[in-house]
PDB file of C-alpha atoms in Angstrom:
ATOM      1  CA  GLN A  15      -0.796  19.945  12.643  1.00 97.00           C
ATOM      2  CA  ARG A  16       2.057  17.664  13.578  1.00 98.00           C
ATOM      3  CA  VAL A  17       1.309  16.564  17.126  1.00 98.00           C
ATOM      4  CA  THR A  18       2.748  14.542  19.958  1.00 98.00           C
ATOM      5  CA  GLY A  19      -0.852  13.794  20.903  1.00 98.00           C
ATOM      6  CA  ALA A  20      -4.396  15.032  20.305  1.00 98.00           C
ATOM      7  CA  SER A  21      -7.909  14.165  21.421  1.00 98.00           C
ATOM      8  CA  VAL A  22     -11.535  15.159  20.946  1.00 98.00           C
ATOM      9  CA  THR A  23     -13.991  15.185  23.837  1.00 98.00           C
ATOM     10  CA  VAL A  24     -17.779  15.422  23.494  1.00 98.00           C
ATOM     11  CA  SER A  25     -20.013  15.732  26.580  1.00 97.00           C
ATOM     12  CA  GLY A  26     -17.124  14.739  28.836  1.00 97.00           C
ATOM     13  CA  ALA A  27     -16.199  11.567  26.905  1.00 98.00           C
ATOM     14  CA  ILE A  28     -13.164  11.154  24.646  1.00 98.00           C
ATOM     15  CA  VAL A  29     -14.442  10.171  21.189  1.00 98.00           C
ATOM     16  CA  GLY A  30     -11.126  10.236  19.311  1.00 98.00           C
ATOM     17  CA  GLN A  31      -7.514  10.201  20.444  1.00 98.00           C
ATOM     18  CA  ILE A  32      -4.060   9.718  18.923  1.00 98.00           C
ATOM     19  CA  GLY A  33      -0.459   9.835  20.032  1.00 97.00           C
ATOM     20  CA  ARG A  34       2.263  10.992  17.649  1.00 97.00           C
ATOM     21  CA  GLY A  35       0.813  11.943  14.274  1.00 98.00           C
ATOM     22  CA  VAL A  36      -1.330  14.629  12.671  1.00 98.00           C
ATOM     23  CA  CYS A  37      -4.451  16.391  13.881  1.00 98.00           C
ATOM     24  CA  CYS A  38      -6.399  17.718  10.897  1.00 97.00           C
ATOM     25  CA  LEU A  39      -9.081  20.376  11.243  1.00 96.00           C
ATOM     26  CA  VAL A  40     -11.123  19.796   8.087  1.00 96.00           C
ATOM     27  CA  GLY A  41     -13.560  22.268   6.581  1.00 93.00           C
ATOM     28  CA  ILE A  42     -15.813  21.204   3.717  1.00 93.00           C
ATOM     29  CA  GLU A  43     -16.654  24.027   1.343  1.00 92.00           C
ATOM     30  CA  GLU A  44     -19.991  24.206  -0.488  1.00 91.00           C
ATOM     31  CA  ASN A  45     -18.461  23.298  -3.873  1.00 91.00           C
ATOM     32  CA  ASP A  46     -16.036  20.589  -2.723  1.00 91.00           C
ATOM     33  CA  THR A  47     -16.001  17.366  -4.723  1.00 92.00           C
ATOM     34  CA  ALA A  48     -14.466  13.906  -4.501  1.00 92.00           C
ATOM     35  CA  ALA A  49     -11.379  15.301  -6.278  1.00 91.00           C
ATOM     36  CA  ASP A  50     -10.893  17.809  -3.451  1.00 91.00           C
ATOM     37  CA  SER A  51     -11.165  15.002  -0.890  1.00 94.00           C
ATOM     38  CA  GLU A  52      -8.657  12.866  -2.767  1.00 94.00           C
ATOM     39  CA  TYR A  53      -6.135  15.712  -2.960  1.00 93.00           C
ATOM     40  CA  ILE A  54      -6.418  16.534   0.754  1.00 94.00           C
ATOM     41  CA  CYS A  55      -6.296  12.853   1.728  1.00 96.00           C
ATOM     42  CA  ARG A  56      -3.107  12.331  -0.290  1.00 95.00           C
ATOM     43  CA  LYS A  57      -1.476  15.398   1.254  1.00 95.00           C
ATOM     44  CA  ILE A  58      -2.442  14.415   4.809  1.00 97.00           C
ATOM     45  CA  LEU A  59      -0.947  10.952   4.429  1.00 97.00           C
ATOM     46  CA  THR A  60       2.163  11.734   2.354  1.00 96.00           C
ATOM     47  CA  THR A  61       3.424  15.174   3.408  1.00 96.00           C
ATOM     48  CA  ARG A  62       6.834  14.684   5.001  1.00 97.00           C
ATOM     49  CA  LEU A  63       6.763  16.340   8.420  1.00 97.00           C
ATOM     50  CA  TRP A  64       9.209  14.211  10.433  1.00 97.00           C
ATOM     51  CA  ASP A  65      12.975  13.844  10.550  1.00 96.00           C
ATOM     52  CA  ASP A  66      14.820  10.712   9.475  1.00 95.00           C
ATOM     53  CA  ASP A  67      18.177  10.195  11.186  1.00 93.00           C
ATOM     54  CA  GLY A  68      18.528  13.933  11.763  1.00 93.00           C
ATOM     55  CA  VAL A  69      17.529  14.914   8.225  1.00 95.00           C
ATOM     56  CA  PRO A  70      14.411  17.123   8.438  1.00 95.00           C
ATOM     57  CA  TRP A  71      11.208  16.698   6.457  1.00 96.00           C
ATOM     58  CA  ARG A  72      11.852  13.113   5.302  1.00 97.00           C
ATOM     59  CA  LYS A  73       9.001  10.986   6.719  1.00 97.00           C
ATOM     60  CA  SER A  74       5.222  11.131   6.417  1.00 97.00           C
ATOM     61  CA  VAL A  75       2.632  10.101   8.990  1.00 97.00           C
ATOM     62  CA  MET A  76       2.360   6.742   7.198  1.00 96.00           C
ATOM     63  CA  ASP A  77       6.143   6.298   7.283  1.00 95.00           C
ATOM     64  CA  ILE A  78       6.181   6.688  11.068  1.00 96.00           C
ATOM     65  CA  LEU A  79       2.924   4.701  11.500  1.00 95.00           C
ATOM     66  CA  GLY A  80       1.501   7.731  13.268  1.00 97.00           C
ATOM     67  CA  GLY A  81      -2.083   8.504  14.130  1.00 97.00           C
ATOM     68  CA  VAL A  82      -4.461  10.711  12.167  1.00 98.00           C
ATOM     69  CA  LEU A  83      -7.167  12.617  14.035  1.00 98.00           C
ATOM     70  CA  LEU A  84      -9.757  14.142  11.675  1.00 98.00           C
ATOM     71  CA  VAL A  85     -11.957  16.889  13.126  1.00 97.00           C
ATOM     72  CA  SER A  86     -14.777  18.392  11.056  1.00 94.00           C
ATOM     73  CA  GLN A  87     -14.766  22.175  11.383  1.00 91.00           C
ATOM     74  CA  PHE A  88     -17.123  24.212   9.219  1.00 90.00           C
ATOM     75  CA  THR A  89     -15.899  27.424  10.858  1.00 87.00           C
ATOM     76  CA  LEU A  90     -12.754  27.262   8.707  1.00 88.00           C
ATOM     77  CA  HIS A  91     -14.882  28.695   5.899  1.00 85.00           C
ATOM     78  CA  ALA A  92     -16.128  31.688   7.875  1.00 88.00           C
ATOM     79  CA  VAL A  93     -16.246  35.108   6.277  1.00 90.00           C
ATOM     80  CA  LEU A  94     -16.452  38.059   8.633  1.00 92.00           C
ATOM     81  CA  LYS A  95     -19.390  40.370   8.017  1.00 91.00           C
ATOM     82  CA  GLY A  96     -18.359  43.225  10.253  1.00 92.00           C
ATOM     83  CA  THR A  97     -17.683  41.475  13.549  1.00 94.00           C
ATOM     84  CA  LYS A  98     -19.979  38.478  12.976  1.00 93.00           C
ATOM     85  CA  PRO A  99     -18.875  35.287  11.201  1.00 93.00           C
ATOM     86  CA  ASP A 100     -20.911  34.139   8.204  1.00 91.00           C
ATOM     87  CA  PHE A 101     -20.620  30.469   7.250  1.00 92.00           C
ATOM     88  CA  HIS A 102     -22.316  30.530   3.818  1.00 88.00           C
ATOM     89  CA  ARG A 103     -19.181  29.130   2.128  1.00 89.00           C
ATOM     90  CA  ALA A 104     -19.314  25.941   4.216  1.00 92.00           C
ATOM     91  CA  MET A 105     -21.241  22.980   2.848  1.00 92.00           C
ATOM     92  CA  GLY A 106     -24.338  22.478   4.940  1.00 89.00           C
ATOM     93  CA  GLY A 107     -26.569  19.782   6.336  1.00 89.00           C
ATOM     94  CA  GLN A 108     -26.805  16.253   5.049  1.00 91.00           C
ATOM     95  CA  ALA A 109     -24.554  16.931   2.052  1.00 93.00           C
ATOM     96  CA  ALA A 110     -21.700  17.933   4.387  1.00 93.00           C
ATOM     97  CA  HIS A 111     -22.326  14.911   6.621  1.00 95.00           C
ATOM     98  CA  ASP A 112     -22.241  12.548   3.625  1.00 96.00           C
ATOM     99  CA  MET A 113     -19.074  14.110   2.199  1.00 96.00           C
ATOM    100  CA  TRP A 114     -17.441  13.930   5.645  1.00 96.00           C
ATOM    101  CA  ALA A 115     -18.270  10.213   5.936  1.00 97.00           C
ATOM    102  CA  ARG A 116     -16.807   9.563   2.464  1.00 97.00           C
ATOM    103  CA  PHE A 117     -13.678  11.578   3.336  1.00 97.00           C
ATOM    104  CA  VAL A 118     -13.086   9.643   6.569  1.00 96.00           C
ATOM    105  CA  ALA A 119     -13.541   6.335   4.701  1.00 95.00           C
ATOM    106  CA  LEU A 120     -11.100   7.533   2.018  1.00 96.00           C
ATOM    107  CA  VAL A 121      -8.407   8.428   4.565  1.00 96.00           C
ATOM    108  CA  ARG A 122      -8.879   5.114   6.401  1.00 95.00           C
ATOM    109  CA  GLY A 123      -8.789   3.143   3.153  1.00 94.00           C
ATOM    110  CA  SER A 124      -5.744   5.031   1.857  1.00 95.00           C
ATOM    111  CA  TYR A 125      -3.614   4.537   4.969  1.00 94.00           C
ATOM    112  CA  GLY A 126      -2.493   1.116   3.779  1.00 83.00           C
ATOM    113  CA  SER A 127      -2.224  -1.863   6.081  1.00 80.00           C
ATOM    114  CA  ALA A 128      -2.408   0.176   9.279  1.00 76.00           C
ATOM    115  CA  PRO A 129      -4.965  -0.915  11.894  1.00 81.00           C
ATOM    116  CA  PRO A 130      -8.359   0.772  11.332  1.00 75.00           C
ATOM    117  CA  ASP A 131      -8.093   2.650  14.632  1.00 87.00           C
ATOM    118  CA  ARG A 132      -4.991   4.470  13.360  1.00 95.00           C
ATOM    119  CA  VAL A 133      -7.415   7.061  11.909  1.00 97.00           C
ATOM    120  CA  GLN A 134      -9.646   8.622  14.573  1.00 97.00           C
ATOM    121  CA  THR A 135     -12.345  11.300  14.287  1.00 97.00           C
ATOM    122  CA  GLY A 136     -14.274  13.792  16.300  1.00 96.00           C
ATOM    123  CA  ALA A 137     -18.090  13.781  16.201  1.00 96.00           C
ATOM    124  CA  PHE A 138     -19.535  15.497  13.131  1.00 95.00           C
ATOM    125  CA  GLY A 139     -21.812  18.391  14.064  1.00 93.00           C
ATOM    126  CA  ALA A 140     -21.160  18.103  17.796  1.00 95.00           C
ATOM    127  CA  MET A 141     -19.777  20.733  20.144  1.00 96.00           C
ATOM    128  CA  MET A 142     -16.251  19.374  20.633  1.00 97.00           C
ATOM    129  CA  GLN A 143     -13.309  20.170  22.838  1.00 98.00           C
ATOM    130  CA  VAL A 144     -10.127  19.535  20.855  1.00 98.00           C
ATOM    131  CA  ALA A 145      -6.863  19.108  22.753  1.00 98.00           C
ATOM    132  CA  ILE A 146      -3.770  19.436  20.576  1.00 98.00           C
ATOM    133  CA  ALA A 147      -0.155  19.076  21.685  1.00 98.00           C
ATOM    134  CA  ASN A 148       1.427  20.703  18.625  1.00 96.00           C
ATOM    135  CA  ASP A 149       4.894  19.322  17.873  1.00 97.00           C
ATOM    136  CA  GLY A 150       7.250  22.072  16.802  1.00 94.00           C
ATOM    137  CA  PRO A 151       4.900  23.833  16.343  1.00 93.00           C
ATOM    138  CA  CYS A 152       4.349  22.576  12.821  1.00 95.00           C
ATOM    139  CA  THR A 153       1.091  23.609  11.181  1.00 93.00           C
ATOM    140  CA  ILE A 154       0.461  23.289   7.440  1.00 92.00           C
ATOM    141  CA  CYS A 155      -2.623  24.816   5.777  1.00 91.00           C
ATOM    142  CA  LEU A 156      -3.989  22.835   2.842  1.00 91.00           C
ATOM    143  CA  ASP A 157      -6.614  24.144   0.448  1.00 89.00           C
ATOM    144  CA  SER A 158      -7.586  22.005  -2.522  1.00 87.00           C
ATOM    145  CA  ARG A 159      -8.981  25.090  -4.239  1.00 79.00           C
ATOM    146  CA  SER A 160      -5.636  26.897  -4.181  1.00 75.00           C
ATOM    147  CA  ILE A 161      -4.116  24.550  -6.769  1.00 65.00           C
ATOM    148  CA  GLY A 162      -4.526  25.126 -10.459  1.00 51.00           C
ATOM    149  CA  LEU A 163      -6.373  28.433 -10.159  1.00 40.00           C
ATOM    150  CA  THR A 164      -3.530  30.406 -11.705  1.00 41.00           C
ATOM    151  CA  PRO A 165      -0.730  29.481 -14.125  1.00 45.00           C
ATOM    152  CA  VAL A 166       1.716  29.596 -11.214  1.00 48.00           C
ATOM    153  CA  GLY A 167      -0.569  27.381  -9.090  1.00 48.00           C
ATOM    154  CA  ALA A 168      -0.925  24.894 -11.949  1.00 47.00           C
ATOM    155  CA  ALA A 169       2.850  24.760 -12.433  1.00 52.00           C
ATOM    156  CA  LEU A 170       3.439  24.221  -8.718  1.00 55.00           C
ATOM    157  CA  ALA A 171       0.797  21.473  -8.622  1.00 55.00           C
ATOM    158  CA  ALA A 172       2.410  19.751 -11.628  1.00 56.00           C
ATOM    159  CA  LYS A 173       5.846  19.882  -9.973  1.00 61.00           C
ATOM    160  CA  GLN A 174       4.417  18.484  -6.734  1.00 60.00           C
ATOM    161  CA  GLN A 175       2.624  15.698  -8.620  1.00 58.00           C
ATOM    162  CA  HIS A 176       5.899  14.805 -10.362  1.00 60.00           C
ATOM    163  CA  ARG A 177       7.686  14.755  -7.005  1.00 63.00           C
ATOM    164  CA  ASP A 178       4.888  12.628  -5.474  1.00 61.00           C
ATOM    165  CA  ASN A 179       5.016  10.141  -8.343  1.00 59.00           C
ATOM    166  CA  THR A 180       8.782   9.842  -8.756  1.00 65.00           C
ATOM    167  CA  GLY A 181      10.362  11.090  -5.550  1.00 64.00           C
ATOM    168  CA  VAL A 182      12.539  13.322  -7.748  1.00 62.00           C
ATOM    169  CA  PRO A 183      12.116  17.095  -7.979  1.00 59.00           C
ATOM    170  CA  SER A 184      11.101  18.254 -11.446  1.00 54.00           C
ATOM    171  CA  PRO A 185      13.352  20.662 -13.328  1.00 55.00           C
TER     172      PRO A 185
END
């Protein structure tokens, strides 16, 4: 979500906080891999959500030197069984914790020369209160598993990769 500010509080203490930037609620699915993390990381840092001199959708969070608040949220992979959520699709336990730590390190390392505190996090596995001042509102849903699953998805992913690499739309 594009935000004017966001924070995470655990047991009454703020553990992560940003001003202008993106607040990302991140769910790790049971079959996610490093490739999924790399795709999501790239999209978080390079998706153009801000205006540039009145032209919409021209600048990314890195372009504006904005903050990134990453919040782990296994409930994104809930499946309703009647009226009760089932979380079997979410990666569990230590494997999820390890993948989360690698993902956070990847986002921090991929941000470029920004100060390390530019990327903030919540507390993995904790009961968190997340305050989000959505800017717009502008909320984009990313799912690494939605690319390449169909011929249309593969074509769209190839066009996006071309655009990412060259800055020019593909034919």
